[in-house]
XYZ file of C-alpha atoms in Angstrom:
729
model
C 0.000 0.000 0.000
C 3.064 2.272 0.034
C 2.710 4.031 -3.310
C 4.705 7.277 -2.934
C 8.172 7.276 -4.504
C 9.675 8.455 -1.203
C 8.017 5.525 0.616
C 9.376 2.916 -1.772
C 12.809 4.502 -1.786
C 13.091 4.495 2.025
C 11.075 1.338 2.685
C 8.788 3.073 5.205
C 5.189 4.276 5.296
C 4.854 8.069 5.146
C 1.213 8.678 4.211
C -1.652 6.624 5.593
C -3.340 4.739 2.745
C -6.876 3.309 2.614
C -8.240 0.213 0.879
C -11.670 -1.436 0.998
C -12.214 -5.169 0.434
C -14.586 -7.966 1.313
C -13.916 -11.023 3.487
C -16.387 -13.774 4.341
C -19.388 -11.605 3.536
C -18.089 -8.611 5.481
C -16.825 -5.252 4.218
C -13.485 -4.165 5.696
C -12.085 -0.612 5.442
C -8.346 -0.875 6.069
C -6.086 2.103 6.790
C -2.326 1.470 6.763
C -0.560 4.005 9.009
C 3.145 4.968 9.354
C 5.324 3.712 12.178
C 7.948 6.503 12.216
C 7.729 9.041 15.032
C 7.920 12.007 12.614
C 4.566 11.002 11.089
C 2.571 10.730 14.305
C -0.077 13.030 12.808
C -0.989 10.377 10.221
C -1.634 7.870 13.003
C -3.572 10.379 15.109
C -6.114 11.238 12.445
C -6.515 7.594 11.347
C -7.068 6.366 14.928
C -9.721 9.085 15.361
C -12.056 7.379 12.841
C -11.216 3.692 13.399
C -13.546 1.119 14.932
C -10.762 -1.393 15.657
C -7.027 -1.817 15.068
C -4.483 -4.521 14.276
C -1.098 -3.836 15.879
C 1.718 -5.358 13.808
C 4.699 -6.381 15.950
C 8.106 -7.477 14.673
C 8.820 -11.009 15.946
C 12.563 -10.257 15.970
C 12.565 -6.704 17.397
C 9.568 -7.190 19.706
C 7.771 -4.116 21.071
C 9.603 -1.121 19.578
C 9.688 2.502 20.728
C 7.064 3.869 18.333
C 4.799 0.891 19.109
C 4.340 2.321 22.601
C 3.478 5.772 21.198
C 0.876 4.402 18.786
C -0.513 2.102 21.474
C -1.044 5.076 23.778
C -2.839 6.931 20.971
C -5.203 3.962 20.576
C -5.689 3.871 24.369
C -6.713 7.526 24.348
C -9.474 6.785 21.814
C -10.364 3.449 23.484
C -9.897 1.460 20.269
C -10.307 -2.353 20.585
C -7.212 -4.137 19.259
C -5.774 -7.468 18.223
C -2.042 -8.034 17.764
C -0.197 -9.859 14.993
C 3.405 -10.945 15.619
C 4.949 -10.781 12.136
C 8.224 -12.029 10.601
C 8.076 -15.384 12.384
C 9.977 -16.868 9.411
C 13.089 -14.843 10.225
C 16.043 -16.070 12.234
C 15.823 -14.611 15.740
C 12.023 -14.395 15.907
C 10.835 -14.955 19.489
C 7.058 -15.195 19.921
C 7.153 -15.750 23.686
C 9.414 -12.765 24.332
C 7.138 -10.513 22.284
C 4.110 -11.623 24.334
C 5.900 -10.790 27.573
C 7.016 -7.417 26.221
C 3.394 -6.604 25.389
C 2.494 -7.407 28.976
C 5.318 -5.379 30.516
C 5.867 -2.492 28.110
C 2.381 -1.894 26.710
C 0.725 -2.656 30.068
C -1.962 -4.745 28.397
C -3.151 -8.332 28.871
C -2.246 -10.437 25.812
C -4.273 -13.593 25.113
C -2.355 -16.110 23.007
C -4.791 -17.653 20.489
C -2.140 -19.154 18.182
C 1.208 -20.892 18.643
C 3.878 -20.895 15.917
C 5.198 -24.224 14.590
C 8.957 -23.754 14.176
C 11.281 -26.249 12.493
C 14.537 -26.565 14.397
C 16.273 -29.236 12.351
C 19.464 -27.295 11.825
C 17.669 -24.308 10.301
C 14.830 -22.449 11.951
C 11.764 -21.862 9.855
C 8.094 -21.001 10.286
C 6.132 -24.084 9.186
C 2.615 -23.240 10.383
C 0.640 -22.530 13.507
C -1.646 -24.106 16.086
C -5.104 -22.546 16.402
C -5.832 -22.765 20.130
C -9.495 -21.820 19.681
C -10.380 -24.712 17.358
C -7.402 -26.774 18.587
C -6.247 -27.432 15.035
C -2.977 -27.446 13.158
C -2.887 -24.860 10.348
C -0.264 -25.316 7.621
C 0.168 -24.117 4.070
C 0.692 -26.136 0.909
C 4.495 -26.135 0.390
C 4.011 -26.519 -3.385
C 2.497 -23.015 -3.550
C 4.793 -20.149 -2.569
C 2.003 -17.580 -2.261
C 0.446 -19.224 0.809
C -2.988 -19.255 -0.801
C -3.919 -22.838 0.179
C -4.401 -23.475 3.888
C -4.556 -27.012 5.328
C -6.385 -27.453 8.647
C -6.211 -30.684 10.674
C -7.317 -31.576 14.213
C -4.279 -31.424 16.426
C -4.491 -35.093 17.414
C -4.243 -36.030 13.701
C -1.516 -33.574 12.733
C 2.169 -34.429 12.692
C 3.544 -32.352 15.564
C 6.035 -33.279 18.250
C 4.962 -34.339 21.739
C 6.619 -31.283 23.241
C 4.607 -28.937 21.014
C 1.399 -30.874 21.699
C 2.014 -30.561 25.453
C 2.634 -26.804 25.008
C -0.628 -26.477 23.034
C -2.615 -28.134 25.849
C -0.965 -25.793 28.340
C -1.732 -22.776 26.127
C -5.408 -23.760 25.592
C -5.818 -24.192 29.355
C -4.232 -20.781 29.997
C -6.510 -19.161 27.376
C -9.700 -20.548 28.933
C -8.515 -19.617 32.452
C -7.660 -16.062 31.383
C -11.059 -15.649 29.701
C -12.761 -16.967 32.843
C -11.117 -14.149 34.828
C -12.500 -11.570 32.415
C -15.849 -12.952 31.222
C -18.651 -14.601 33.218
C -20.353 -16.319 30.259
C -17.317 -18.497 29.478
C -17.331 -19.747 33.095
C -20.853 -21.072 32.597
C -19.841 -22.813 29.353
C -16.759 -24.261 31.062
C -18.663 -25.677 34.047
C -21.929 -26.790 32.436
C -21.146 -27.621 28.808
C -17.535 -28.808 29.164
C -17.786 -30.375 32.645
C -14.738 -28.448 33.799
C -12.512 -29.747 30.967
C -10.526 -26.967 29.237
C -10.163 -29.053 26.067
C -13.921 -29.566 25.690
C -14.943 -25.905 25.709
C -16.561 -25.246 22.319
C -14.647 -23.000 19.854
C -17.743 -20.835 19.322
C -17.957 -20.159 23.068
C -14.273 -19.140 23.145
C -14.686 -16.901 20.070
C -17.697 -15.190 21.630
C -15.794 -14.634 24.882
C -12.756 -13.309 23.010
C -14.984 -10.879 21.139
C -16.587 -9.607 24.355
C -13.286 -9.010 26.194
C -11.759 -7.396 23.083
C -14.667 -4.990 22.590
C -14.476 -4.102 26.284
C -10.711 -3.411 25.975
C -10.004 -5.909 28.741
C -7.487 -7.953 26.739
C -5.801 -8.283 23.341
C -5.881 -11.535 21.296
C -2.438 -12.263 19.794
C -1.861 -14.080 16.488
C 1.324 -14.846 14.548
C 2.556 -15.371 10.992
C 4.841 -14.234 8.186
C 2.941 -11.766 6.021
C 5.658 -11.451 3.350
C 5.008 -15.120 2.443
C 1.248 -14.737 3.050
C 1.444 -17.163 5.989
C -1.052 -16.451 8.760
C -2.851 -13.674 6.870
C -6.102 -15.606 6.307
C -6.481 -16.484 10.030
C -5.740 -12.817 10.818
C -8.576 -11.666 8.524
C -10.848 -14.221 10.207
C -9.848 -12.785 13.593
C -10.667 -9.230 12.390
C -14.196 -10.393 11.536
C -14.566 -12.505 14.706
C -13.096 -10.199 17.367
C -13.007 -6.555 16.208
C -16.120 -4.345 16.296
C -18.332 -3.254 13.449
C -19.617 0.349 13.497
C -22.754 -0.996 15.224
C -20.629 -2.224 18.153
C -18.983 1.139 18.773
C -20.446 3.946 20.917
C -22.489 6.587 19.091
C -20.586 9.644 17.899
C -20.398 12.469 20.445
C -21.169 15.913 19.015
C -20.811 19.335 20.625
C -23.018 22.351 19.926
C -21.974 25.996 19.948
C -23.714 26.531 23.308
C -21.442 23.907 24.908
C -24.061 21.147 25.152
C -23.267 17.646 23.894
C -25.341 14.873 22.338
C -24.958 11.411 20.803
C -25.626 10.760 17.116
C -26.642 7.111 16.574
C -25.512 5.283 13.453
C -29.087 4.806 12.239
C -29.918 8.535 12.384
C -31.072 9.634 8.920
C -29.440 13.078 9.232
C -25.957 13.306 7.751
C -22.992 13.742 10.094
C -19.472 13.166 8.737
C -15.889 14.009 9.715
C -13.146 14.958 7.255
C -10.046 13.262 8.635
C -7.535 13.562 5.808
C -6.917 15.651 2.677
C -4.675 14.532 -0.184
C -3.651 16.680 -3.159
C -4.087 14.941 -6.518
C -2.565 16.595 -9.579
C -5.480 15.544 -11.828
C -8.508 15.479 -9.532
C -7.585 18.259 -7.114
C -8.066 17.891 -3.330
C -9.335 14.462 -2.249
C -11.097 14.666 1.129
C -11.297 11.423 3.148
C -14.434 11.273 5.303
C -15.914 8.946 7.903
C -19.731 8.988 7.829
C -21.152 8.633 11.357
C -24.821 8.850 10.338
C -26.897 9.403 7.213
C -25.515 9.082 3.699
C -23.467 11.185 1.282
C -24.638 11.063 -2.344
C -23.004 12.332 -5.519
C -23.934 15.935 -6.398
C -25.100 16.572 -2.829
C -24.606 20.023 -1.318
C -22.902 19.892 2.089
C -22.427 22.494 4.819
C -19.095 22.695 6.661
C -19.974 23.652 10.250
C -16.314 24.444 10.985
C -15.742 26.976 8.175
C -19.453 27.977 7.960
C -19.505 27.464 4.190
C -21.294 25.323 1.623
C -19.451 22.664 -0.387
C -20.518 20.748 -3.508
C -19.836 17.020 -3.932
C -18.658 16.386 -7.501
C -17.698 12.710 -7.206
C -17.430 10.003 -4.568
C -14.531 7.561 -4.701
C -13.533 4.296 -3.039
C -9.752 4.197 -2.544
C -7.463 1.241 -3.212
C -4.161 2.886 -2.154
C -3.426 5.045 -5.247
C -6.152 3.457 -7.416
C -9.786 4.595 -7.222
C -13.275 3.411 -8.033
C -16.188 5.811 -8.460
C -19.192 5.006 -6.240
C -22.706 6.538 -5.991
C -22.821 7.025 -2.199
C -21.050 6.572 1.156
C -23.225 5.051 3.874
C -23.118 5.322 7.662
C -20.098 3.656 9.266
C -18.062 3.716 6.053
C -15.020 5.608 4.832
C -14.794 7.210 1.402
C -13.351 10.107 -0.577
C -15.113 13.259 -1.783
C -13.896 15.142 -4.867
C -14.829 18.811 -5.249
C -14.575 20.222 -1.719
C -12.584 23.452 -1.900
C -12.201 24.685 1.686
C -12.619 21.557 3.843
C -9.624 20.627 5.986
C -8.653 17.911 8.445
C -11.017 17.841 11.451
C -13.937 19.667 9.784
C -17.522 18.481 10.358
C -19.877 18.082 7.379
C -23.696 18.034 7.447
C -26.341 18.349 4.735
C -26.984 21.932 3.605
C -30.728 21.689 4.398
C -30.162 20.489 7.993
C -31.058 23.838 9.560
C -30.955 22.576 13.157
C -27.381 21.281 12.891
C -26.262 24.463 11.111
C -27.917 26.859 13.569
C -26.668 24.956 16.623
C -23.110 24.678 15.230
C -22.886 20.872 15.432
C -19.249 19.734 15.746
C -17.653 16.302 15.989
C -14.544 16.093 18.168
C -11.494 17.775 16.684
C -8.386 15.850 15.680
C -5.435 16.698 17.945
C -2.592 18.253 15.968
C 0.857 17.874 17.571
C 3.100 20.925 17.842
C 6.004 21.111 15.359
C 9.507 20.986 16.789
C 11.863 21.828 13.919
C 12.077 24.674 11.414
C 13.812 25.324 8.099
C 13.828 28.115 5.500
C 12.353 27.518 2.037
C 13.465 29.777 -0.813
C 12.297 29.740 -4.458
C 15.265 29.667 -6.834
C 13.805 32.641 -8.743
C 11.080 35.272 -8.430
C 9.027 33.500 -11.099
C 8.794 30.415 -8.845
C 7.382 32.267 -5.805
C 3.699 31.780 -6.662
C 4.166 28.091 -7.515
C 6.110 27.471 -4.300
C 3.448 29.232 -2.204
C 0.648 27.190 -3.836
C 2.585 23.943 -3.324
C 3.195 24.753 0.351
C -0.495 25.618 0.837
C -1.430 22.222 -0.634
C 1.028 20.437 1.677
C -0.268 22.272 4.747
C -3.821 21.329 3.814
C -2.685 17.699 3.493
C -0.625 17.678 6.687
C -1.844 19.967 9.505
C 1.319 19.249 11.533
C 3.187 21.432 8.996
C 3.243 25.205 9.531
C 4.340 27.810 6.981
C 4.935 31.476 7.760
C 7.192 34.391 6.845
C 9.743 35.537 9.407
C 9.299 39.293 9.847
C 12.898 39.654 10.948
C 14.572 37.967 7.974
C 11.794 37.984 5.373
C 12.373 34.265 4.838
C 9.589 31.755 4.260
C 9.822 29.174 7.059
C 8.303 25.703 7.284
C 8.077 23.776 10.559
C 7.483 20.051 11.037
C 7.692 17.143 13.468
C 11.305 16.193 12.752
C 14.229 16.246 10.378
C 12.903 13.347 8.280
C 9.521 15.078 8.082
C 11.107 18.218 6.610
C 13.256 16.112 4.288
C 10.111 14.463 2.915
C 8.525 17.916 2.469
C 11.496 18.972 0.363
C 11.314 15.779 -1.740
C 7.604 16.219 -2.372
C 7.954 19.885 -3.326
C 10.608 19.004 -5.899
C 9.321 15.651 -7.207
C 5.533 15.779 -6.758
C 4.790 19.488 -7.166
C 7.672 20.119 -9.617
C 8.769 23.416 -8.044
C 12.342 24.622 -7.824
C 13.324 25.440 -4.264
C 16.287 25.531 -1.931
C 15.771 24.441 1.671
C 18.308 25.759 4.116
C 19.355 24.272 7.397
C 17.629 25.454 10.526
C 18.755 28.937 11.570
C 18.311 30.252 15.085
C 16.780 33.664 15.742
C 19.000 35.001 18.534
C 18.336 38.082 20.687
C 20.570 40.824 22.104
C 20.671 42.669 25.436
C 23.012 44.753 27.612
C 25.103 43.819 30.623
C 25.345 47.297 32.202
C 23.565 50.639 32.389
C 24.141 53.584 30.042
C 23.037 57.215 29.730
C 23.341 58.966 26.353
C 22.460 62.455 25.134
C 21.428 61.970 21.516
C 21.128 64.668 18.875
C 19.863 64.352 15.332
C 20.774 67.099 12.854
C 20.614 66.280 9.163
C 19.467 67.752 5.903
C 16.765 65.644 4.281
C 15.653 66.579 0.747
C 16.913 70.110 1.141
C 15.284 70.655 4.550
C 17.042 70.615 7.877
C 15.740 68.073 10.471
C 16.759 68.473 14.125
C 15.858 66.901 17.490
C 17.636 66.001 20.741
C 16.818 63.782 23.718
C 18.278 61.796 26.579
C 18.254 57.958 26.541
C 18.783 55.749 29.596
C 19.063 51.953 29.356
C 19.418 49.324 32.072
C 19.314 45.505 31.864
C 16.667 43.239 33.402
C 18.723 40.391 34.822
C 15.898 38.210 36.154
C 12.355 37.542 35.019
C 9.915 39.735 36.936
C 7.183 38.150 39.011
C 3.594 39.384 38.759
C 3.837 41.867 41.637
C 7.107 43.412 40.415
C 5.730 43.771 36.891
C 2.560 45.408 38.195
C 4.650 47.898 40.202
C 6.721 48.797 37.138
C 3.633 49.281 34.972
C 2.136 51.571 37.614
C 5.252 53.769 37.370
C 4.412 54.452 33.708
C 6.523 51.794 32.020
C 5.079 49.963 28.993
C 5.799 46.267 28.395
C 6.765 45.265 24.852
C 8.473 42.058 23.600
C 10.356 41.469 26.843
C 11.368 45.129 27.239
C 9.967 47.996 29.308
C 9.884 51.496 27.792
C 8.942 54.903 29.195
C 8.714 58.307 27.517
C 8.946 61.272 29.927
C 8.182 64.095 27.533
C 8.594 67.593 29.041
C 9.265 69.616 25.911
C 12.133 72.083 26.039
C 12.436 74.523 23.144
C 16.002 75.479 22.186
C 16.842 79.053 23.279
C 13.400 79.368 24.830
C 12.498 79.292 28.488
C 9.375 77.197 28.064
C 7.078 75.806 25.457
C 4.577 78.644 25.974
C 7.111 81.139 24.623
C 7.092 79.309 21.281
C 3.645 79.540 19.751
C 5.175 78.287 16.515
C 6.099 74.979 18.150
C 2.641 74.639 19.633
C 0.950 74.928 16.301
C 3.553 72.821 14.515
C 3.440 69.498 16.453
C 0.659 68.158 18.633
C 1.633 66.319 21.901
C -0.038 63.039 20.804
C 1.939 63.114 17.544
C 5.164 63.642 19.463
C 4.405 60.737 21.820
C 3.680 58.478 18.858
C 6.930 59.527 17.159
C 8.905 58.794 20.344
C 7.309 55.344 20.669
C 8.017 54.595 17.007
C 11.637 55.530 17.596
C 11.820 53.251 20.633
C 10.389 50.305 18.680
C 12.788 50.921 15.785
C 15.765 51.186 18.135
C 14.885 47.964 19.953
C 14.276 46.058 16.701
C 17.983 45.938 15.795
C 20.835 45.285 18.190
C 24.389 46.584 18.074
C 26.144 43.227 17.530
C 24.376 41.326 14.728
C 21.164 43.282 14.329
C 18.956 40.799 16.205
C 16.022 42.218 18.229
C 16.790 43.491 21.728
C 15.110 42.050 24.814
C 15.362 42.145 28.631
C 15.974 45.918 28.689
C 14.477 49.031 30.353
C 14.664 52.102 28.103
C 13.674 55.613 29.166
C 13.389 58.716 26.959
C 13.507 62.169 28.584
C 14.520 65.806 27.994
C 13.209 65.964 24.428
C 14.325 69.172 22.717
C 12.634 70.640 19.664
C 13.935 73.281 17.243
C 10.910 75.038 15.799
C 10.096 74.211 12.183
C 13.309 72.170 11.930
C 11.881 69.517 14.259
C 9.723 66.973 12.420
C 8.116 63.733 13.563
C 10.628 61.800 11.478
C 13.496 63.660 13.149
C 12.157 62.791 16.625
C 11.809 59.105 15.741
C 15.276 58.985 14.177
C 16.812 60.777 17.176
C 15.286 58.322 19.659
C 16.190 55.284 17.509
C 19.798 56.389 17.089
C 20.019 57.224 20.788
C 18.849 53.730 21.753
C 21.444 52.197 19.413
C 24.263 54.337 20.874
C 23.177 53.616 24.459
C 23.017 49.852 23.844
C 26.395 49.923 22.113
C 28.000 51.597 25.127
C 26.314 49.304 27.695
C 28.355 46.157 26.896
C 25.912 44.356 24.559
C 25.771 40.564 24.439
C 23.928 37.812 22.569
C 21.079 35.723 24.000
C 19.952 32.361 22.628
C 16.488 30.732 22.761
C 16.155 28.335 25.682
C 13.964 25.261 25.359
C 12.174 23.395 28.097
C 12.874 19.796 27.070
C 11.100 16.679 28.336
C 12.964 13.497 27.401
C 11.288 10.144 28.082
C 13.733 7.221 28.359
C 14.087 3.795 29.926
C 15.838 3.675 33.299
C 18.973 2.000 31.927
C 19.540 4.920 29.514
C 19.200 7.778 32.039
C 22.947 8.167 32.601
C 23.835 8.491 28.903
C 20.986 10.893 28.151
C 21.628 13.161 31.174
C 25.340 13.242 30.332
C 24.531 14.225 26.746
C 22.073 16.954 27.788
C 24.289 18.541 30.434
C 27.568 18.122 28.564
C 27.486 18.114 24.772
C 24.239 20.100 24.549
C 25.056 22.676 27.248
C 21.777 22.035 29.076
C 20.764 22.285 32.707
C 18.922 19.217 34.025
C 16.123 20.230 36.422
C 14.645 16.943 37.571
C 13.532 13.378 36.972
C 10.061 11.858 37.296
C 8.141 8.723 36.290
C 6.148 8.717 33.047
C 3.214 6.988 34.816
C 0.417 8.975 36.399
C -1.544 7.686 39.428
C -4.109 5.866 37.289
C -1.356 4.129 35.311
C 0.341 3.055 38.534
C -2.865 1.348 39.704
C -3.181 -0.406 36.331
C 0.460 -1.468 36.597
C -0.194 -3.082 39.989
C -3.231 -4.923 38.576
C -1.192 -6.262 35.656
C 1.611 -7.375 37.944
C -0.804 -9.643 39.851
C -2.361 -11.069 36.647
C -1.294 -14.445 35.250
C -0.111 -14.041 31.668
C 0.794 -17.033 29.548
C 3.745 -16.710 27.160
C 5.250 -19.779 25.439
C 8.909 -20.466 25.982
C 11.310 -19.955 23.147
C 15.047 -20.358 22.923
C 15.656 -16.650 22.489
C 13.576 -15.435 25.429
C 15.880 -13.524 27.758
C 13.921 -13.155 30.976
C 16.086 -10.420 32.393
C 15.399 -8.147 29.411
C 11.651 -8.304 29.891
C 11.092 -8.957 33.583
C 13.367 -6.075 34.479
C 11.251 -3.609 32.516
C 10.199 -0.535 34.439
C 8.107 2.489 33.437
C 9.999 5.168 31.527
C 11.533 8.131 33.307
C 11.049 11.741 32.183
C 14.097 14.021 32.306
C 13.278 17.740 32.461
C 15.994 20.123 31.314
C 16.592 23.623 29.950
C 18.659 23.411 26.769
C 19.650 26.027 24.144
C 17.681 25.557 20.908
C 20.862 25.579 18.823
C 22.039 22.508 20.739
C 18.823 20.632 19.956
C 19.585 20.415 16.240
C 20.028 16.745 15.389
C 18.810 15.660 18.836
C 16.069 13.445 17.426
C 18.618 11.214 15.674
C 21.099 11.389 18.556
C 18.448 10.330 21.083
C 17.527 7.331 18.968
C 21.192 6.315 18.937
C 21.612 6.817 22.692
C 18.492 4.836 23.617
C 18.299 2.224 20.884
C 15.231 3.940 19.450
C 13.242 3.781 22.697
C 13.575 7.447 23.729
C 11.290 10.319 22.783
C 11.261 14.032 23.572
C 9.168 17.189 23.354
C 10.207 20.810 23.780
C 8.900 24.372 23.888
C 10.495 27.822 23.976
C 10.722 29.082 27.551
C 12.728 32.296 27.084
C 16.216 33.560 26.220
C 19.425 32.939 28.112
C 22.963 34.331 28.006
C 25.642 32.390 26.174
C 29.294 32.042 27.060
C 31.933 34.231 25.407
C 33.335 31.267 23.479
C 29.885 30.374 22.189
C 29.226 34.019 21.289
C 32.466 34.149 19.287
C 31.477 30.963 17.450
C 28.052 32.409 16.545
C 29.619 35.677 15.360
C 32.066 33.752 13.211
C 29.319 31.515 11.803
C 26.975 34.362 10.860
C 29.559 36.902 9.683
C 31.673 34.298 7.944
C 34.954 35.539 9.437
């Protein structure tokens, strides 16, 4: 289902892809989602509309880092799940270890419903599986390499070793016992119908119990196979039908009205209610909007109303997706997923109703929004020529509409167009798609840091402006005082400063004490010419404009100034020679001179970083943060909240069956503990490349988030390095 060139080149899923197919008289809508941490947004919006999920686990690697992230996303939406342990044909696959990792790391209760049959005659190989529900051996015709023919035999007739048969009896007993702990109906079947014999419990009774505990999110059935060879896929599809919910089994959709009230919309409601959960740009068809219909029906040529944007939309065509291939369909019914062609302004998370549904429109009916994660990395995007600007802007707008975790804006300080994303790979994919899919010519620079400047001491400057501009003389004079703010002010201190007449602006405090003094005149009243020439409010505005201009560019590299108190006083005017422009220029130049004489220095953005790692990696990560990355570690805490701790205790007392395998290393799994969160303040410039470095330090198990918390001083050596980097000498 990976159809993008970038996906096939890298061997990973980047965009979630949808396909619809039938199996045993049922219709299945399948969405394949990415596993890489940079594409968490794709998983988030897919999970939002799913009824059930299949978690694919690597039999060799076990439960990986991103598996935990995706699992937590599914937990948040209370999605029933089954698990499929894949790659059982590879050397090193360990089914039992993976089961135990699910129990320990994912904090869930796995129910083993299949056992792998492994050949160990000199070369390991996946030969088939044992279905513990029907107690049968399932193998595939060795003459056919595509795994299309499945051979089922009762276990007592199949050719399996005594050791494996004994393990199967043990596993079936454990499955029935585990279900009895979770479901009352299976206890009745066990005692009355099977006379207390685990082997005589009917398969239908076990399937029904498995379905009930799965829908209630009490446990997760676990299957195994080798999907590359099509081994175990048919039983997996059977399990999807048997254990995962249909739309009828899921709770009704919760909607919110503009007055704050909520209501449930049942699936059989005739009024249309649909959620747009994904937008894809198609060069030929235009925007393709993926929707999940929660009630009612969408027909071709229907007029819809978007309750999020408050606008009408026209449905041109309805499509059924098969990855990149499509099939035109007449309608999309309740509980189904489809694609609408022709919607111009609909974006991810928008709610759609029928245009004649006046109640829904008036009350502002809204389905729950899709959570959009905050971007962490930024890069500049530049068209190679002026003629490419419009094409680049349109391409970026299309990408942002496709992927809401992307942000595009223009930096007022540098004039550069900036794009922000979830990680370095995310931005690399953006660049590839702009060049290869949208055919625009761009250059993407590396991430540049927007530093700030401040002063280390106080200064007092008498500034005078006297120039001839377009044949006219312009004169003004004033006094500028600057002083640094060394520590962040608390609420009371800030209130006291504001009461003294100071104005807060971008981390600075400014004050204009204007008592006009006319040159060679005792007071302003002696100069009627000055009175009529400039009004006091105009003068105040000119002074403030000068202050803002002076603070916008520092004396070292021209970065904005912050953490400074600036006062303007003793403004002198010179009759007709004093203009508003002269006053602004005088104040601006005075601020620059005062800052230059007050020992200016550079400040760098400081990030509040939360790094989540396993306990055995704490030392390496803390050392990296406090050493190489010049950070200051604040504290350490557990990633579990109180509710999770209670669940952890419950799981610890539960009996979980996991078959033994030769590669199961008990110490690796039994010693698992909840992750620890390291809180630190780190300069943003040091966080470049941290995503890749953290993966290396933690074996891929670590994750982090960060936000700007302010600006901090840098050392003299670091300041010299920045000056050299930016100036080039």
